[in-house]
Amino acid sequence: VSDAISVSYATEEIDSNASSTNKDAEYTKIATSYTSGGMTVSANYQEADNIDFSTSDLQDKEYYGLSLSFAF
């Protein structure tokens, strides 16, 4: 977006060839960061669907992250 702001988005799909009834696993991630001087603030969100190659909602996961770093 700019020299100080960064945004990224990624998706991945993994095909399970073990059986025709298996669902594909899907992963999505979005991340952003802001840098000012020696300080960086970053946040991300990750989502995983069908990670056991089934339609069970029990294996769908979400992750949120926030970090703050300083350079001296």
mmCIF file of N, CA and C in Angstrom:
data_model
loop_
_atom_site.group_PDB
_atom_site.id
_atom_site.type_symbol
_atom_site.label_atom_id
_atom_site.label_comp_id
_atom_site.label_asym_id
_atom_site.label_seq_id
_atom_site.Cartn_x
_atom_site.Cartn_y
_atom_site.Cartn_z
ATOM 1 N N VAL A 1 0.831 -1.183 0.000
ATOM 2 C CA VAL A 1 0.000 0.000 0.000
ATOM 3 C C VAL A 1 0.877 1.249 0.000
ATOM 4 N N SER A 2 1.854 1.301 0.930
ATOM 5 C CA SER A 2 2.796 2.413 0.964
ATOM 6 C C SER A 2 4.107 1.900 1.558
ATOM 7 N N ASP A 3 5.071 2.797 1.745
ATOM 8 C CA ASP A 3 6.338 2.375 2.353
ATOM 9 C C ASP A 3 6.166 1.961 3.801
ATOM 10 N N ALA A 4 5.173 2.493 4.490
ATOM 11 C CA ALA A 4 4.986 2.201 5.909
ATOM 12 C C ALA A 4 3.933 1.123 6.169
ATOM 13 N N ILE A 5 3.051 0.883 5.202
ATOM 14 C CA ILE A 5 1.953 -0.065 5.397
ATOM 15 C C ILE A 5 2.085 -1.211 4.404
ATOM 16 N N SER A 6 1.900 -2.414 4.903
ATOM 17 C CA SER A 6 1.962 -3.606 4.058
ATOM 18 C C SER A 6 0.727 -4.463 4.307
ATOM 19 N N VAL A 7 0.140 -4.989 3.234
ATOM 20 C CA VAL A 7 -1.022 -5.870 3.329
ATOM 21 C C VAL A 7 -0.777 -7.069 2.420
ATOM 22 N N SER A 8 -1.051 -8.270 2.932
ATOM 23 C CA SER A 8 -0.898 -9.465 2.103
ATOM 24 C C SER A 8 -2.091 -10.395 2.308
ATOM 25 N N TYR A 9 -2.375 -11.174 1.267
ATOM 26 C CA TYR A 9 -3.486 -12.120 1.281
ATOM 27 C C TYR A 9 -3.022 -13.386 0.572
ATOM 28 N N ALA A 10 -3.325 -14.537 1.151
ATOM 29 C CA ALA A 10 -2.916 -15.799 0.538
ATOM 30 C C ALA A 10 -3.987 -16.858 0.745
ATOM 31 N N THR A 11 -4.122 -17.743 -0.231
ATOM 32 C CA THR A 11 -5.019 -18.885 -0.114
ATOM 33 C C THR A 11 -4.287 -20.126 -0.591
ATOM 34 N N GLU A 12 -4.695 -21.259 -0.058
ATOM 35 C CA GLU A 12 -4.107 -22.531 -0.458
ATOM 36 C C GLU A 12 -5.190 -23.597 -0.365
ATOM 37 N N GLU A 13 -5.196 -24.482 -1.326
ATOM 38 C CA GLU A 13 -6.145 -25.587 -1.331
ATOM 39 C C GLU A 13 -5.359 -26.881 -1.519
ATOM 40 N N ILE A 14 -5.609 -27.837 -0.633
ATOM 41 C CA ILE A 14 -4.917 -29.117 -0.692
ATOM 42 C C ILE A 14 -5.929 -30.195 -1.044
ATOM 43 N N ASP A 15 -5.670 -30.881 -2.134
ATOM 44 C CA ASP A 15 -6.565 -31.916 -2.629
ATOM 45 C C ASP A 15 -6.205 -33.256 -1.996
ATOM 46 N N SER A 16 -7.207 -33.926 -1.441
ATOM 47 C CA SER A 16 -7.013 -35.265 -0.900
ATOM 48 C C SER A 16 -7.459 -36.272 -1.943
ATOM 49 N N ASN A 17 -6.528 -37.008 -2.475
ATOM 50 C CA ASN A 17 -6.846 -38.005 -3.497
ATOM 51 C C ASN A 17 -7.158 -39.366 -2.888
ATOM 52 N N ALA A 18 -7.281 -39.450 -1.584
ATOM 53 C CA ALA A 18 -7.507 -40.728 -0.916
ATOM 54 C C ALA A 18 -8.878 -41.301 -1.226
ATOM 55 N N SER A 19 -9.872 -40.440 -1.370
ATOM 56 C CA SER A 19 -11.237 -40.920 -1.600
ATOM 57 C C SER A 19 -12.036 -39.831 -2.300
ATOM 58 N N SER A 20 -13.014 -40.240 -3.086
ATOM 59 C CA SER A 20 -13.841 -39.251 -3.783
ATOM 60 C C SER A 20 -14.797 -38.525 -2.836
ATOM 61 N N THR A 21 -15.013 -39.049 -1.639
ATOM 62 C CA THR A 21 -15.899 -38.396 -0.667
ATOM 63 C C THR A 21 -15.170 -37.366 0.186
ATOM 64 N N ASN A 22 -13.852 -37.336 0.132
ATOM 65 C CA ASN A 22 -13.087 -36.378 0.937
ATOM 66 C C ASN A 22 -13.225 -34.971 0.358
ATOM 67 N N LYS A 23 -13.304 -33.993 1.236
ATOM 68 C CA LYS A 23 -13.342 -32.588 0.851
ATOM 69 C C LYS A 23 -11.917 -32.039 0.811
ATOM 70 N N ASP A 24 -11.684 -31.040 -0.017
ATOM 71 C CA ASP A 24 -10.377 -30.394 -0.073
ATOM 72 C C ASP A 24 -10.172 -29.519 1.159
ATOM 73 N N ALA A 25 -8.969 -29.499 1.674
ATOM 74 C CA ALA A 25 -8.619 -28.606 2.778
ATOM 75 C C ALA A 25 -8.328 -27.222 2.201
ATOM 76 N N GLU A 26 -8.821 -26.189 2.852
ATOM 77 C CA GLU A 26 -8.642 -24.824 2.363
ATOM 78 C C GLU A 26 -8.070 -23.949 3.471
ATOM 79 N N TYR A 27 -7.060 -23.173 3.130
ATOM 80 C CA TYR A 27 -6.395 -22.285 4.081
ATOM 81 C C TYR A 27 -6.400 -20.871 3.516
ATOM 82 N N THR A 28 -6.683 -19.887 4.383
ATOM 83 C CA THR A 28 -6.720 -18.487 3.990
ATOM 84 C C THR A 28 -5.995 -17.665 5.055
ATOM 85 N N LYS A 29 -5.234 -16.667 4.597
ATOM 86 C CA LYS A 29 -4.527 -15.795 5.539
ATOM 87 C C LYS A 29 -4.517 -14.371 4.993
ATOM 88 N N ILE A 30 -4.738 -13.425 5.900
ATOM 89 C CA ILE A 30 -4.578 -12.015 5.574
ATOM 90 C C ILE A 30 -3.712 -11.403 6.675
ATOM 91 N N ALA A 31 -2.742 -10.612 6.270
ATOM 92 C CA ALA A 31 -1.826 -9.999 7.229
ATOM 93 C C ALA A 31 -1.596 -8.548 6.843
ATOM 94 N N THR A 32 -1.379 -7.715 7.850
ATOM 95 C CA THR A 32 -1.086 -6.309 7.615
ATOM 96 C C THR A 32 -0.072 -5.831 8.648
ATOM 97 N N SER A 33 0.721 -4.866 8.269
ATOM 98 C CA SER A 33 1.679 -4.304 9.221
ATOM 99 C C SER A 33 1.899 -2.825 8.927
ATOM 100 N N TYR A 34 2.294 -2.116 9.968
ATOM 101 C CA TYR A 34 2.604 -0.696 9.879
ATOM 102 C C TYR A 34 3.934 -0.465 10.576
ATOM 103 N N THR A 35 4.851 0.209 9.895
ATOM 104 C CA THR A 35 6.172 0.498 10.452
ATOM 105 C C THR A 35 6.384 2.002 10.525
ATOM 106 N N SER A 36 6.867 2.456 11.683
ATOM 107 C CA SER A 36 7.188 3.865 11.887
ATOM 108 C C SER A 36 8.463 3.927 12.718
ATOM 109 N N GLY A 37 9.530 4.413 12.119
ATOM 110 C CA GLY A 37 10.807 4.459 12.825
ATOM 111 C C GLY A 37 11.267 3.059 13.157
ATOM 112 N N GLY A 38 11.504 2.783 14.431
ATOM 113 C CA GLY A 38 11.929 1.464 14.868
ATOM 114 C C GLY A 38 10.811 0.624 15.435
ATOM 115 N N MET A 39 9.551 1.002 15.198
ATOM 116 C CA MET A 39 8.412 0.269 15.746
ATOM 117 C C MET A 39 7.582 -0.330 14.617
ATOM 118 N N THR A 40 7.165 -1.581 14.812
ATOM 119 C CA THR A 40 6.286 -2.250 13.845
ATOM 120 C C THR A 40 5.099 -2.855 14.576
ATOM 121 N N VAL A 41 3.913 -2.593 14.067
ATOM 122 C CA VAL A 41 2.685 -3.201 14.567
ATOM 123 C C VAL A 41 2.162 -4.087 13.441
ATOM 124 N N SER A 42 1.881 -5.342 13.762
ATOM 125 C CA SER A 42 1.354 -6.231 12.737
ATOM 126 C C SER A 42 0.187 -7.040 13.280
ATOM 127 N N ALA A 43 -0.714 -7.392 12.384
ATOM 128 C CA ALA A 43 -1.892 -8.188 12.740
ATOM 129 C C ALA A 43 -2.137 -9.185 11.623
ATOM 130 N N ASN A 44 -2.672 -10.354 11.998
ATOM 131 C CA ASN A 44 -3.010 -11.327 10.971
ATOM 132 C C ASN A 44 -4.216 -12.150 11.389
ATOM 133 N N TYR A 45 -4.849 -12.716 10.393
ATOM 134 C CA TYR A 45 -5.996 -13.595 10.580
ATOM 135 C C TYR A 45 -5.797 -14.798 9.665
ATOM 136 N N GLN A 46 -5.947 -15.992 10.234
ATOM 137 C CA GLN A 46 -5.801 -17.217 9.457
ATOM 138 C C GLN A 46 -7.024 -18.091 9.682
ATOM 139 N N GLU A 47 -7.450 -18.758 8.627
ATOM 140 C CA GLU A 47 -8.604 -19.636 8.701
ATOM 141 C C GLU A 47 -8.278 -20.929 7.965
ATOM 142 N N ALA A 48 -8.622 -22.046 8.578
ATOM 143 C CA ALA A 48 -8.417 -23.357 7.961
ATOM 144 C C ALA A 48 -9.751 -24.102 7.962
ATOM 145 N N ASP A 49 -10.169 -24.545 6.796
ATOM 146 C CA ASP A 49 -11.428 -25.286 6.655
ATOM 147 C C ASP A 49 -11.140 -26.696 6.160
ATOM 148 N N ASN A 50 -11.885 -27.657 6.699
ATOM 149 C CA ASN A 50 -11.789 -29.054 6.281
ATOM 150 C C ASN A 50 -10.369 -29.614 6.438
ATOM 151 N N ILE A 51 -9.696 -29.268 7.520
ATOM 152 C CA ILE A 51 -8.301 -29.688 7.651
ATOM 153 C C ILE A 51 -8.149 -31.191 7.833
ATOM 154 N N ASP A 52 -9.246 -31.874 8.162
ATOM 155 C CA ASP A 52 -9.201 -33.337 8.218
ATOM 156 C C ASP A 52 -9.856 -33.949 6.972
ATOM 157 N N PHE A 53 -10.040 -33.126 5.922
ATOM 158 C CA PHE A 53 -10.614 -33.527 4.636
ATOM 159 C C PHE A 53 -12.048 -34.036 4.771
ATOM 160 N N SER A 54 -12.795 -33.497 5.726
ATOM 161 C CA SER A 54 -14.207 -33.849 5.885
ATOM 162 C C SER A 54 -15.013 -32.555 6.006
ATOM 163 N N THR A 55 -16.306 -32.695 6.126
ATOM 164 C CA THR A 55 -17.173 -31.517 6.262
ATOM 165 C C THR A 55 -17.458 -31.173 7.717
ATOM 166 N N SER A 56 -16.770 -31.807 8.640
ATOM 167 C CA SER A 56 -16.984 -31.578 10.064
ATOM 168 C C SER A 56 -16.521 -30.176 10.461
ATOM 169 N N ASP A 57 -17.404 -29.442 11.148
ATOM 170 C CA ASP A 57 -17.033 -28.110 11.640
ATOM 171 C C ASP A 57 -16.046 -28.175 12.793
ATOM 172 N N LEU A 58 -15.880 -29.336 13.387
ATOM 173 C CA LEU A 58 -14.961 -29.479 14.523
ATOM 174 C C LEU A 58 -13.508 -29.279 14.107
ATOM 175 N N GLN A 59 -13.190 -29.480 12.845
ATOM 176 C CA GLN A 59 -11.816 -29.340 12.380
ATOM 177 C C GLN A 59 -11.570 -28.040 11.626
ATOM 178 N N ASP A 60 -12.513 -27.107 11.676
ATOM 179 C CA ASP A 60 -12.312 -25.775 11.115
ATOM 180 C C ASP A 60 -11.697 -24.895 12.196
ATOM 181 N N LYS A 61 -10.611 -24.227 11.875
ATOM 182 C CA LYS A 61 -9.880 -23.436 12.873
ATOM 183 C C LYS A 61 -9.728 -21.995 12.412
ATOM 184 N N GLU A 62 -9.677 -21.074 13.383
ATOM 185 C CA GLU A 62 -9.408 -19.663 13.139
ATOM 186 C C GLU A 62 -8.312 -19.203 14.089
ATOM 187 N N TYR A 63 -7.471 -18.289 13.626
ATOM 188 C CA TYR A 63 -6.374 -17.782 14.440
ATOM 189 C C TYR A 63 -6.255 -16.281 14.199
ATOM 190 N N TYR A 64 -6.141 -15.544 15.290
ATOM 191 C CA TYR A 64 -5.909 -14.103 15.226
ATOM 192 C C TYR A 64 -4.581 -13.811 15.903
ATOM 193 N N GLY A 65 -3.795 -12.922 15.321
ATOM 194 C CA GLY A 65 -2.518 -12.577 15.936
ATOM 195 C C GLY A 65 -2.275 -11.084 15.879
ATOM 196 N N LEU A 66 -1.640 -10.563 16.904
ATOM 197 C CA LEU A 66 -1.279 -9.149 16.966
ATOM 198 C C LEU A 66 0.103 -9.065 17.604
ATOM 199 N N SER A 67 1.001 -8.325 16.989
ATOM 200 C CA SER A 67 2.342 -8.204 17.575
ATOM 201 C C SER A 67 2.835 -6.762 17.470
ATOM 202 N N LEU A 68 3.690 -6.430 18.371
ATOM 203 C CA LEU A 68 4.304 -5.106 18.443
ATOM 204 C C LEU A 68 5.777 -5.326 18.695
ATOM 205 N N SER A 69 6.628 -4.754 17.850
ATOM 206 C CA SER A 69 8.073 -4.930 18.033
ATOM 207 C C SER A 69 8.785 -3.581 17.961
ATOM 208 N N PHE A 70 9.873 -3.514 18.706
ATOM 209 C CA PHE A 70 10.682 -2.306 18.759
ATOM 210 C C PHE A 70 12.127 -2.645 18.407
ATOM 211 N N ALA A 71 12.784 -1.778 17.667
ATOM 212 C CA ALA A 71 14.201 -1.923 17.360
ATOM 213 C C ALA A 71 14.957 -0.759 17.995
ATOM 214 N N PHE A 72 15.966 -1.111 18.766
ATOM 215 C CA PHE A 72 16.747 -0.064 19.444
ATOM 216 C C PHE A 72 18.132 0.021 18.846
#
